[in-house]
C-alpha positions as CSV (number, residue, x, y, z in Angstrom):
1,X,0.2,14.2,6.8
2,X,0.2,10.4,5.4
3,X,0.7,9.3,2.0
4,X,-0.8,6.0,1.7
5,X,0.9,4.2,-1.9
6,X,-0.5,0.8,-2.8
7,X,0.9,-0.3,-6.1
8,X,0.8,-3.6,-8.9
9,X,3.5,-5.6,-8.5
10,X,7.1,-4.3,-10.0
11,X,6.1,-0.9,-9.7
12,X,8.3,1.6,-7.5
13,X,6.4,1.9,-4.7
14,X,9.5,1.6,-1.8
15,X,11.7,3.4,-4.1
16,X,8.8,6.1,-4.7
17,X,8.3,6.2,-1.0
18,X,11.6,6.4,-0.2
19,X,12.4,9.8,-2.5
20,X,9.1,11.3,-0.7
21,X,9.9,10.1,3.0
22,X,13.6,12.0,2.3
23,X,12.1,14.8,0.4
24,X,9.2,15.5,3.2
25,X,11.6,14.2,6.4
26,X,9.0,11.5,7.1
27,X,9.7,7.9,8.3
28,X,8.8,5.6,5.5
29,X,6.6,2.3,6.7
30,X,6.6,-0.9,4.7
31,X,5.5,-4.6,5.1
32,X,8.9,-5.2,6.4
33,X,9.5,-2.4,8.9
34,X,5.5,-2.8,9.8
35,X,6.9,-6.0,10.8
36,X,9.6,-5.4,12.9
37,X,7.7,-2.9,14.7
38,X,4.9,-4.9,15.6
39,X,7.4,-7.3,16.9
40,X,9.1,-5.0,19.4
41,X,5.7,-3.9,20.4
42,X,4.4,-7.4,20.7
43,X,1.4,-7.5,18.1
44,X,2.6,-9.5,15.9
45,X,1.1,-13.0,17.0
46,X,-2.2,-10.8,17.5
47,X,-2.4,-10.5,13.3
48,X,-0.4,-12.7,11.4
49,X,-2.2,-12.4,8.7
50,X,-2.6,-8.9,8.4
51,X,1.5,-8.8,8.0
52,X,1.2,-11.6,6.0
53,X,-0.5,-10.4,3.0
54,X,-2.5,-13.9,3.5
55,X,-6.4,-13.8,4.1
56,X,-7.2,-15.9,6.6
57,X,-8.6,-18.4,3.7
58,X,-11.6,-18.1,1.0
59,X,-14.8,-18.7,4.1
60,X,-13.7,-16.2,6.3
61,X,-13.3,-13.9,3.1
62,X,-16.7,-14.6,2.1
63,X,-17.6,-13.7,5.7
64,X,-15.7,-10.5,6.2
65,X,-17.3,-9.2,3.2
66,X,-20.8,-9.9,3.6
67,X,-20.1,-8.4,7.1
68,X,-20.2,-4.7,6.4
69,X,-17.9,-2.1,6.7
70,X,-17.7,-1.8,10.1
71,X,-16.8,-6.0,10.9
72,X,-13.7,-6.8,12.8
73,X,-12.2,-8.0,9.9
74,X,-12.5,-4.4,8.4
75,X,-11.2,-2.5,11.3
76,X,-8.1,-4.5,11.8
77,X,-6.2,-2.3,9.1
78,X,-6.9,0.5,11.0
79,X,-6.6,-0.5,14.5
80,X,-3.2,-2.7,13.7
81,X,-1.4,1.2,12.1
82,X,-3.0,3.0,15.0
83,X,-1.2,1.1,16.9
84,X,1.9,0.9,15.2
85,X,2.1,4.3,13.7
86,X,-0.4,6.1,15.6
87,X,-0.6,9.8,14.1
88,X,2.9,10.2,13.2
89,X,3.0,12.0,9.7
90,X,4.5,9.2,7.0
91,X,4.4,7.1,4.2
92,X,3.3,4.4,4.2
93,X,3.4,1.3,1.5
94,X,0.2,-0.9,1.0
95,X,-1.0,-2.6,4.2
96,X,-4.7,-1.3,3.5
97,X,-3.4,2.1,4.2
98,X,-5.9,4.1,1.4
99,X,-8.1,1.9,3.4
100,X,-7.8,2.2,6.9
101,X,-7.0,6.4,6.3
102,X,-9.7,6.5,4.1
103,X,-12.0,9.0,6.2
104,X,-9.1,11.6,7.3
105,X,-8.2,14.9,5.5
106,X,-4.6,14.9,6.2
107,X,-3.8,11.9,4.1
108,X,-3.2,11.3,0.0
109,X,-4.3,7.9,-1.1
110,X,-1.8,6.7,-4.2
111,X,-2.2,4.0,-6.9
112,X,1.2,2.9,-8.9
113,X,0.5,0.8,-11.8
114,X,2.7,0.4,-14.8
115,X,2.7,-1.5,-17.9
116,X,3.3,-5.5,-17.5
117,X,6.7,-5.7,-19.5
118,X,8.5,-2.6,-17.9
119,X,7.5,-3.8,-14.5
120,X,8.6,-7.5,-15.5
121,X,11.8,-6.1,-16.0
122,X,11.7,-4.2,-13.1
123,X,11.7,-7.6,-11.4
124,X,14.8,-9.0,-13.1
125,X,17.1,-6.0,-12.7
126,X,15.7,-6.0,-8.5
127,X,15.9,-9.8,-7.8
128,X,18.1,-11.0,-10.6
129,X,15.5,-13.6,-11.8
130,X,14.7,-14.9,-15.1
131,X,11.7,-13.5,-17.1
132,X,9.4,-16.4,-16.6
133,X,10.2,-16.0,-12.8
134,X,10.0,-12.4,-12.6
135,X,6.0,-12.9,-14.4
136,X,5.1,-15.5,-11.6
137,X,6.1,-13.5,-9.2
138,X,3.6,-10.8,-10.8
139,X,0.5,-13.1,-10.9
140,X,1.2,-14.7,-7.6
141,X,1.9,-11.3,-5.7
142,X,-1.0,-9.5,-7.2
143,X,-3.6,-12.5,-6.8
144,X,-2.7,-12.6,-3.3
145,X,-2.8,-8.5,-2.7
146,X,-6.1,-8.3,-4.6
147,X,-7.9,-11.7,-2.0
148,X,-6.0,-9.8,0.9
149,X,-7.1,-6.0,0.1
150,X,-10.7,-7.6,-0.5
151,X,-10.6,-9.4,3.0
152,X,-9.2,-7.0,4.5
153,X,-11.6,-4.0,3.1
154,X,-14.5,-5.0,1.2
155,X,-13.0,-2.9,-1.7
156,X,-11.4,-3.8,-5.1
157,X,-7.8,-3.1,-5.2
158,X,-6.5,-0.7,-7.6
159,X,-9.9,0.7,-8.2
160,X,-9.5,4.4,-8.8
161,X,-12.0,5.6,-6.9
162,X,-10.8,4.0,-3.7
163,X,-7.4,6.5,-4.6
164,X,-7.0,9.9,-4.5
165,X,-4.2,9.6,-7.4
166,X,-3.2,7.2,-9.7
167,X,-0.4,7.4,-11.4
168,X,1.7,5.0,-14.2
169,X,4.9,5.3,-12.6
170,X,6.7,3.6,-15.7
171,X,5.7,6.4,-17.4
172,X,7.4,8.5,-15.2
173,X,9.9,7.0,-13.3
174,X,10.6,7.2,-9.9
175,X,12.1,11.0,-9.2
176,X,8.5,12.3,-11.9
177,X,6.2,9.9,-10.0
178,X,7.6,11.8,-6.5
179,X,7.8,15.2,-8.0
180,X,3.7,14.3,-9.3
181,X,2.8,13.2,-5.7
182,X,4.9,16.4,-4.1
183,X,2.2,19.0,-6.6
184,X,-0.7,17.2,-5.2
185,X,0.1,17.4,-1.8
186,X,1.3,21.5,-2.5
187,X,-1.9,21.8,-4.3
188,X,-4.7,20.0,-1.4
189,X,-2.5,22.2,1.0
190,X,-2.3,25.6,-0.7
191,X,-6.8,24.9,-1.3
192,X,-6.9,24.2,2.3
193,X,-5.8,27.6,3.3
């Protein structure tokens, strides 16, 4: 099983992922560990910008999404995780991953959002920033995940219906937004049987 979380920016998501990889025994993939793998394993100069959370730039965006669903540009998610990952059971943070799973059973597609201020100071406590600091890092990050999710997919980011769960982990906090995630998964498993 995968658990693919994308999430705004200042939400939980590693520290979400992290309580769920522990909990199910899973290794737990994120843009920095992607990284590192796909440098031992010699992709990374293949796709820089796919670990980059760049688009290549706005033409080639315009390209990739007239293109269709099956261009290059829209199998790269898939084919970069295959071969990182392959079909090792996981979870996995952003990267395209509600994307590039989006066709297999075994996987539950997650959206954390959260309201602006609580993830603003979210961003404070984590990098020890100012507020004004903290609230350009949320425009710049999410500008640049919603051009690079688009490029990447075709797709809107954080539209629901691209998830199989979305869930205001503000609300609930990081140990609540895991134990919501763990039902879910309990529940698709117990209506497969």
């Amino acid at each position: 099983m995968k658990i693919t979380i994308a999430r705004e920016c200042g939400c939980y998501g590693d520290e979400v992922g992290q309580v769920l990889a522990d909990r199910l025994n899973v290794p737990l993939y994120n843009k920095k560990t992607l990284t590192e793998l796909a440098k031992k394993k010699g992709i990374l100069e293949h796709y820089p910008d796919y670990f980059g959370e760049n688009p290549a730039g706005t033409l080639l965006a315009v390209i990739a999404e007239d293109d269709g669903e099956d261009s290059v540009v829209h199998r790269t998610p898939r084919k970069v995780l295959d071969e990182l990952i392959g079909e090792t059971s996981c979870i996995l943070i952003g990267r395209a991953g509600n994307y590039a799973y989006q066709k297999e059973n075994d996987v539950v597609r997650v959206f954390l959002s959260g309201d602006r201020e609580s993830r603003i100071h979210h961003l404070m406590e984590k990098h020890k920033v100012k507020r004004h600091e903290a609230e350009s890092v949320i425009e710049k990050t999410e500008s640049r995940r919603k051009q690079y999710h688009t490029y990447y997919t075709g797709e809107d980011w954080g539209y629901a219906a691209n998830y199989d769960l979305c869930i205001n982990d503000t609300r609930f906090g990081i140990e609540g937004t895991a134990d919501i995630i763990m039902q879910y998964v309990k529940d698709c498993n117990a209506q497969e049987k």
